[in-house]
Short mmCIF file of C-alpha atoms and ligand atoms in Angstrom, two decimals:
data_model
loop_
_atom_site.label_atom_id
_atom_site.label_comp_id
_atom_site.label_asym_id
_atom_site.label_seq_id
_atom_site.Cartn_x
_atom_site.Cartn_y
_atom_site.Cartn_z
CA UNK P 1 168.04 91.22 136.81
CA UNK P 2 169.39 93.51 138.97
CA UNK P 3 167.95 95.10 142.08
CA UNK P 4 169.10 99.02 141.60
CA UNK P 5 165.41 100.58 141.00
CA UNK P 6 163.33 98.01 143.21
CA UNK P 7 160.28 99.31 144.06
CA UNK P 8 160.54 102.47 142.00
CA UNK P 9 158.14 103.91 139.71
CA UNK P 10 159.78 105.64 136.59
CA UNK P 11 158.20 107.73 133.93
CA UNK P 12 160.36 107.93 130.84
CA UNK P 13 159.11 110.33 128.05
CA UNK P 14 159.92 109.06 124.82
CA UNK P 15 160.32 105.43 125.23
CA UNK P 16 159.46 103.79 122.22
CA UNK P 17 163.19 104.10 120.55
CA UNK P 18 166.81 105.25 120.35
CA UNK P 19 168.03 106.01 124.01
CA UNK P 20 164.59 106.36 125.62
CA UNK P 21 164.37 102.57 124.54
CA UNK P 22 167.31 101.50 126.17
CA UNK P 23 166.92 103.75 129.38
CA UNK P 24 163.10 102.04 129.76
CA UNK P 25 165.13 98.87 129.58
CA UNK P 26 167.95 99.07 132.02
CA UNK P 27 165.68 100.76 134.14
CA UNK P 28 163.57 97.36 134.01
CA UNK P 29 166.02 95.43 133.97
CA UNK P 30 167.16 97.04 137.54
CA UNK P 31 163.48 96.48 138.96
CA UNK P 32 161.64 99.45 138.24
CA UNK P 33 158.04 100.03 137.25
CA UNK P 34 158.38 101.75 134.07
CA UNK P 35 156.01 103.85 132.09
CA UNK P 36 156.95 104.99 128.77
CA UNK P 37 155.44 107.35 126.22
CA UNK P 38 155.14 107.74 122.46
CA UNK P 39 154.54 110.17 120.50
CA UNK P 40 154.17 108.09 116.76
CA UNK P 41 155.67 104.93 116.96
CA UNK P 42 152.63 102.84 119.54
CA UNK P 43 153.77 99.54 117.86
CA UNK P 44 157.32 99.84 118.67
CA UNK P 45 156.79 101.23 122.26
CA UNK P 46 154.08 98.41 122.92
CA UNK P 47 156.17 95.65 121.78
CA UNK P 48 158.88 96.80 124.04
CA UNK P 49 156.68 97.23 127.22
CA UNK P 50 155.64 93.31 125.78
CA UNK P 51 159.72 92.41 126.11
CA UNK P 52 159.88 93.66 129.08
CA UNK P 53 156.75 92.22 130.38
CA UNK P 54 157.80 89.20 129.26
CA UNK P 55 161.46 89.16 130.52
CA UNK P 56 159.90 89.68 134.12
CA UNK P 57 159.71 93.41 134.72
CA UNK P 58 157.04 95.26 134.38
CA UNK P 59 156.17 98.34 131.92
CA UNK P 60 153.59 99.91 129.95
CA UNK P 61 153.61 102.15 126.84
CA UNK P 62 150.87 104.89 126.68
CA UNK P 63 150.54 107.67 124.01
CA UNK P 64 151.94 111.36 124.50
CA UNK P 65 152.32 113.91 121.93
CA UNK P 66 155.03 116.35 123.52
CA UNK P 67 154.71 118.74 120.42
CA UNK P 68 150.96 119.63 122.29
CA UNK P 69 151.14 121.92 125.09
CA UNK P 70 149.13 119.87 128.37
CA UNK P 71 149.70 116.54 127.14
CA UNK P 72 152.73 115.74 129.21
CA UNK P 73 151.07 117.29 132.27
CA UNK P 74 148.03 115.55 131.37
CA UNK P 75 149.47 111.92 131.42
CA UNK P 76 151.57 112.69 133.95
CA UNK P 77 148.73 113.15 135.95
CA UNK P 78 147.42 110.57 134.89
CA UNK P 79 150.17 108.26 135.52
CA UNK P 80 150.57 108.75 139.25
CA UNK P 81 146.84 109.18 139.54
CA UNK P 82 146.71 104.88 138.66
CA UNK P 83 150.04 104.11 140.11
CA UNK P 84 150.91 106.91 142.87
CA UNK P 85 153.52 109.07 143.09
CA UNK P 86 156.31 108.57 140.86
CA UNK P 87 160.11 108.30 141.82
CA UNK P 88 162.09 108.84 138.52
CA UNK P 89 160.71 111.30 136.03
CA UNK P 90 163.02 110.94 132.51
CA UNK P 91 162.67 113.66 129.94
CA UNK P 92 163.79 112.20 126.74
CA UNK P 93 161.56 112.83 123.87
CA UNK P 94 163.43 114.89 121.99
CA UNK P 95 163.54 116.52 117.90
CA UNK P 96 166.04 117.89 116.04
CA UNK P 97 165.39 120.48 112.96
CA UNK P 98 169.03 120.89 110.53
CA UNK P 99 167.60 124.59 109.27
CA UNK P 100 170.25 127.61 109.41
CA UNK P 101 168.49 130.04 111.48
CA UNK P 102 167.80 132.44 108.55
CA UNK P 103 166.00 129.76 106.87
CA UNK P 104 163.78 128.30 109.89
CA UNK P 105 159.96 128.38 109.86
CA UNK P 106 158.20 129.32 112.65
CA UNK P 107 156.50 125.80 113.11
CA UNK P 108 159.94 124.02 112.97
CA UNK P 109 161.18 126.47 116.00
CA UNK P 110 157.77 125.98 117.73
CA UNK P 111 158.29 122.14 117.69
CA UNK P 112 161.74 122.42 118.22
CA UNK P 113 161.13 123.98 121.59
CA UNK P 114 157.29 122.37 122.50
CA UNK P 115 158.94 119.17 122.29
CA UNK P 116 162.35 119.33 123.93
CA UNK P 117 161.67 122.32 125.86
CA UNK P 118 157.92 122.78 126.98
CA UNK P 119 157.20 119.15 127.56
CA UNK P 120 159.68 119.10 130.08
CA UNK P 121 158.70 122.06 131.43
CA UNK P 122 155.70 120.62 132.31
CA UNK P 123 156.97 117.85 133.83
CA UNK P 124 159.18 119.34 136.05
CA UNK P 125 156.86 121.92 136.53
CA UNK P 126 154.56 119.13 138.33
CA UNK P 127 157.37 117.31 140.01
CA UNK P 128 156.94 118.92 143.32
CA UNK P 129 153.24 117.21 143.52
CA UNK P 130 153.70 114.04 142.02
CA UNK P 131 156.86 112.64 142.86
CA UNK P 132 158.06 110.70 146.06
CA UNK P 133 160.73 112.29 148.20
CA UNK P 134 163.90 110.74 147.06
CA UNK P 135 163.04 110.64 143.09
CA UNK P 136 165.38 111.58 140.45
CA UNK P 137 164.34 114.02 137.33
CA UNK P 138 166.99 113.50 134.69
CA UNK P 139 166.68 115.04 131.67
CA UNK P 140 168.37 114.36 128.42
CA UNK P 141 169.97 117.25 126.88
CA UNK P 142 172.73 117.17 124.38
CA UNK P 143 176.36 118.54 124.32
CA UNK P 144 174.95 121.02 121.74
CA UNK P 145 173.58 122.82 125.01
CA UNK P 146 176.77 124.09 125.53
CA UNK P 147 177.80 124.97 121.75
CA UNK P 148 176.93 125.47 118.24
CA UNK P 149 179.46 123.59 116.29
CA UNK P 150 178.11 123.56 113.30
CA UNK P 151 175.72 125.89 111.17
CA UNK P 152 172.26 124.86 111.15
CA UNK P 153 171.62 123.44 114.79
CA UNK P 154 170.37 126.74 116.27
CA UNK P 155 166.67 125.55 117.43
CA UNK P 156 168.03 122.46 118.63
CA UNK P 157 171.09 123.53 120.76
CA UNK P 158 168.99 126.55 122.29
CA UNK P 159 166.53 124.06 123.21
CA UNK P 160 169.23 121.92 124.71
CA UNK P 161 170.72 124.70 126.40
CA UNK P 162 167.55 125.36 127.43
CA UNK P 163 166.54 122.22 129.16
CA UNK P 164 169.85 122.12 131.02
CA UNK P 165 169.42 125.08 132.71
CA UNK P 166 165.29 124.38 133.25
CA UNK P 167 167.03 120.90 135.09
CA UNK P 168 169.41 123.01 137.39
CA UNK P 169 166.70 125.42 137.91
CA UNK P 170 164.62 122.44 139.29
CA UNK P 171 167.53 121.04 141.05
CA UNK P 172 167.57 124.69 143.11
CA UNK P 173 164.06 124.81 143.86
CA UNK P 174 163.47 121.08 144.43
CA UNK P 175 165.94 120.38 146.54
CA UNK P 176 163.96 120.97 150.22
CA UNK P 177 161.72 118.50 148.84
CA UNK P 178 164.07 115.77 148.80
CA UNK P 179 164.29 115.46 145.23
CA UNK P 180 166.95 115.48 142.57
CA UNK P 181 167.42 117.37 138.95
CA UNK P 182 170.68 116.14 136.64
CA UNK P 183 171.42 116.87 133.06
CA UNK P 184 172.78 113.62 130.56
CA UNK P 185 174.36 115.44 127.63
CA UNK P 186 175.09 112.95 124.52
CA UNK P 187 177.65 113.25 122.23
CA UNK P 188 176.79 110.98 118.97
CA UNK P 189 174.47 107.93 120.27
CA UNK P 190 173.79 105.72 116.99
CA UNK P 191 169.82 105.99 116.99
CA UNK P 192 167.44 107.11 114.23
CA UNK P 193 168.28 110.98 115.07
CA UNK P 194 171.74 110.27 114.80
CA UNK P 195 172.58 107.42 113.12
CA UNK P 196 176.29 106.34 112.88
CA UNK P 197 176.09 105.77 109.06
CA UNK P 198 174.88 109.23 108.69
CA UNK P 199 175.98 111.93 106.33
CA UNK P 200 178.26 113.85 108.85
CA UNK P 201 178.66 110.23 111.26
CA UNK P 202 182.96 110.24 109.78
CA UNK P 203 182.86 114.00 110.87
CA UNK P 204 180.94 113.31 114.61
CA UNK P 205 183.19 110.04 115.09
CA UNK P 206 186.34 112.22 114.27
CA UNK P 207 186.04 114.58 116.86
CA UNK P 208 185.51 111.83 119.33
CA UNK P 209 188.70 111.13 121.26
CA UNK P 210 187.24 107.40 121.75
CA UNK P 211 186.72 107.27 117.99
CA UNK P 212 183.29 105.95 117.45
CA UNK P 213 179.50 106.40 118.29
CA UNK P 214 178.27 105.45 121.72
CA UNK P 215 175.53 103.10 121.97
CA UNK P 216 172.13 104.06 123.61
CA UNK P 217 173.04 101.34 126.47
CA UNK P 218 175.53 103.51 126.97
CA UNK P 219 173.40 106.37 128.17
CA UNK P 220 170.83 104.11 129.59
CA UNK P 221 173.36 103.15 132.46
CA UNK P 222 174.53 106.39 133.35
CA UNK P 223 170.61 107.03 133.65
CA UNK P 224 170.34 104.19 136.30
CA UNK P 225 173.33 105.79 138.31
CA UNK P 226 170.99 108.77 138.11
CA UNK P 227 167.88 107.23 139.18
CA UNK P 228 169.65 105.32 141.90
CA UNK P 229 170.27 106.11 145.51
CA UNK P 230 174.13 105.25 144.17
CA UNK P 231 173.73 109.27 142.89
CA UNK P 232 172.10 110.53 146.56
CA UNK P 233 174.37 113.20 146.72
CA UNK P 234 174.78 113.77 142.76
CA UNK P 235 172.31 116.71 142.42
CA UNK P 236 172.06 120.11 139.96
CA UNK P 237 174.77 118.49 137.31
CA UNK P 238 175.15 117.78 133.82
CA UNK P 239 177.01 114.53 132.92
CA UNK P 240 178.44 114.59 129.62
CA UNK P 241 178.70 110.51 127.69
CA UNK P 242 180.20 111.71 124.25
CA UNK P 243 183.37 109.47 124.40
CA UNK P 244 185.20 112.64 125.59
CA UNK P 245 184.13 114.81 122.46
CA UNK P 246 183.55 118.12 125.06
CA UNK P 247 187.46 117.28 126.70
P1 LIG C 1 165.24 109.07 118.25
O1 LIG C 1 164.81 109.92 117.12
O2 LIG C 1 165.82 107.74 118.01
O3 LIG C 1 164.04 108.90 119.31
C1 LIG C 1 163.31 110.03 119.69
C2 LIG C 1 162.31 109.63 120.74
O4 LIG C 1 161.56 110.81 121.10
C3 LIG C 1 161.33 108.61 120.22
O5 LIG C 1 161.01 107.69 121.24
C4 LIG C 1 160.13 109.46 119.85
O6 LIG C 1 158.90 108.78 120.01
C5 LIG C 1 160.20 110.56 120.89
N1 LIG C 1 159.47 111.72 120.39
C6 LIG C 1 159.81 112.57 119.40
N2 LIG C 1 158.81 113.45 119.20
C7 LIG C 1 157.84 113.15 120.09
C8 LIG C 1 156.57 113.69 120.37
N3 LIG C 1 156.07 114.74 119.69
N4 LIG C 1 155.84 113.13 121.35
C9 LIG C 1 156.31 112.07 122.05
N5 LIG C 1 157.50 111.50 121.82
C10 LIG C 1 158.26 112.05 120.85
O7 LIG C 1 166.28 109.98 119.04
P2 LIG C 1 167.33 109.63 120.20
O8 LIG C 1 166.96 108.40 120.90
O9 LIG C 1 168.66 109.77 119.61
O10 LIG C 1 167.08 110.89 121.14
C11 LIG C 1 166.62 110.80 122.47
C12 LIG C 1 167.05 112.06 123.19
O11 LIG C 1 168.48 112.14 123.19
C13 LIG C 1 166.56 113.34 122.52
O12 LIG C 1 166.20 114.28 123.50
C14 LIG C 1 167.78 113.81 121.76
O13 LIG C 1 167.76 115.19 121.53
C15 LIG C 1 168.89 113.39 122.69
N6 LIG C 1 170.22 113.28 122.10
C16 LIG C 1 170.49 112.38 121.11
C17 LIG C 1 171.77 112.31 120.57
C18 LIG C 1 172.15 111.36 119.50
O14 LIG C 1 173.26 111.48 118.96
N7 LIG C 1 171.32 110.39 119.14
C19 LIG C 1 172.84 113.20 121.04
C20 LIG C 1 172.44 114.10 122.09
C21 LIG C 1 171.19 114.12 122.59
P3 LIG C 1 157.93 108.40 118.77
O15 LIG C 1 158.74 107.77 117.71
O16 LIG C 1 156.95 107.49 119.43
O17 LIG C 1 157.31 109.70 118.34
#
C-alpha cells in the first residue's frame, strides 16, 4: 500500500461499482479512511468495504439514495458527525437516461438531475462546515458536459454540464477556506453505464484517438492525484481521461 491519503478521511458517493468502486479502492489502497455510499446495490458495496477491510485499509459502505432530496446532506452529516471532519468529498453517483428530449418524462429529467446534480449540490453545499482545511471535492462529470454528440443525451449532458460548473463555482467560493473543487470528465470507462460491449461501444472506441475504453482504475488514479497534496495548487479545473476523445 501506498502512503498518498494517510490519515485522510474520504467520502465517495456512489461506491458500490463502476468507477466509484475503483476510486474507493485506490483511495484505500493509498491509506485513506473511506466511506462509500449506495444507492441499490448494499451487497456489492459491503463486500467491497469487506476487501478492503480485509486487505488492511479501512472502509465502510452505508446506504444513500441520491435520487431523494436531504439524503446526501443527511449522511453527510452523519458521516463526519462519527468520524469528524472529512478531507476528500467524491461526487460520483451518477444516472444516465438515452430519451430524445421531445420524448423525456418529467420523472426521468427529475432523476436525471436529483441524482447527478442535486446530490452534489448538497454536498458541496455543506463542504464549508464539514470538511478539514486542505480537503479536495472532486466531482465526476462527463465529457458530455461540454457537448451533445449524439441525440438523446440531453438530461444527462445538462446535468454534467451542470455539475462542472456547480464544482468551479465551489472552487471560487471555497477557496479562502483552504479547500479545493476539480472536475474528472470521462470519456468511455467500461462499467455497467457504459459498458465496452455496448450497442454504440465500436462507435465510442472509434472516436477515441487511443482506440479503446478506459478502465475505471484509470479514473480512480487521476482521483488520488486529486485528493492528494501532489494537486495543492491544482484547483477550479476539469481534467478530461477519455483517451484523448475531446483533442
Ligand atoms: P455505474 O452505473 O457502473 O455506477 C453508478 C454508481 O452510482 C453506482 O455505484 C450506483 O450505486 C450509484 N448510484 C446511481 N444511482 C444512485 C442513487 N440514486 N443513490 C446512490 N447511488 C446511486 O456507472 P459508472 O461507474 O460508469 O459512473 C460513475 C460516474 O461516472 C457517474 O457520475 C457517471 O455519470 C460518470 N461517467 C461515466 C462514464 C462511463 O463511460 N462509464 C463516462 C463519463 C462519466 P447503486 O448501484 O448502489 O445504486
Amino acid at each position: 500500500m501506498g502512503g498518498r491519503l494517510n490519515g485522510k478521511l474520504a467520502f465517495v458517493t456512489g461506491g458500490s461499482r463502476g468507477i466509484g468502486a475503483a476510486i474507493c479502492r485506490a483511495f484505500a489502497a493509498e491509506g485513506a479512511h473511506v466511506v462509500l455510499t449506495y444507492g441499490g446495490s448494499k451487497d456489492k458495496a459491503e463486500a467491497l468495504a469487506a476487501e478492503i477491510n480485509k486487505a488492511g485499509g479501512k472502509a465502510e459502505a452505508i446506504g444513500c439514495d441520491a435520487s431523494v432530496m436531504g439524503e446526501t446532506a443527511r449522511v453527510m452529516r452523519e458521516v463526519a458527525g462519527k468520524h469528524g471532519p472529512i478531507d476528500v468529498l467524491v461526487n460520483n453517483a451518477g444516472i444516465a437516461r438515452e430519451v430524445t428530449l421531445a420524448k423525456l418524462s418529467d420523472e426521468d429529467w427529475n432523476k436525471v438531475m436529483a441524482v447527478n446534480v442535486t446530490a452534489p449540490f448538497e454536498a458541496i453545499r455543506l463542504a464549508g462546515e464539514l470538511m478539514n482545511p486542505g480537503g479536495s471535492i472532486i466531482s465526476i462529470g462527463s465529457i458530455l458536459g461540454d457537448r451533445a454528440p449524439a441525440p438523446g443525451l440531453g438530461a444527462y449532458c445538462a446535468s454534467k454540464a451542470a455539475v462542472q460548473l456547480l464544482t468551479k463555482a465551489a472552487a471560487r467560493e471555497l477557496g479562502r477556506k483552504g479547500l479545493r473543487a476539480n472536475v474528472i470528465q470521462p470519456g468511455p470507462i467500461d462499467t455497467d453505464m457504459n459498458p465496452a460491449d455496448g450497442e454504440t461501444a465500436d462507435l465510442q472506441r472509434m472516436m477515441v484517438p487511443l482506440g479503446r475504453y478506459g478502465k475505471a482504475e484509470e479514473i480512480g488514479t487521476v482521483a488520488v492525484f486529486l485528493a492528494s497534496d501532489e494537486s495543492s495548487y491544482v484547483n477550479g479545473t476539469t481534467i478530461d481521461v477519455a483517451g484523448g476523445m475531446t483533442a
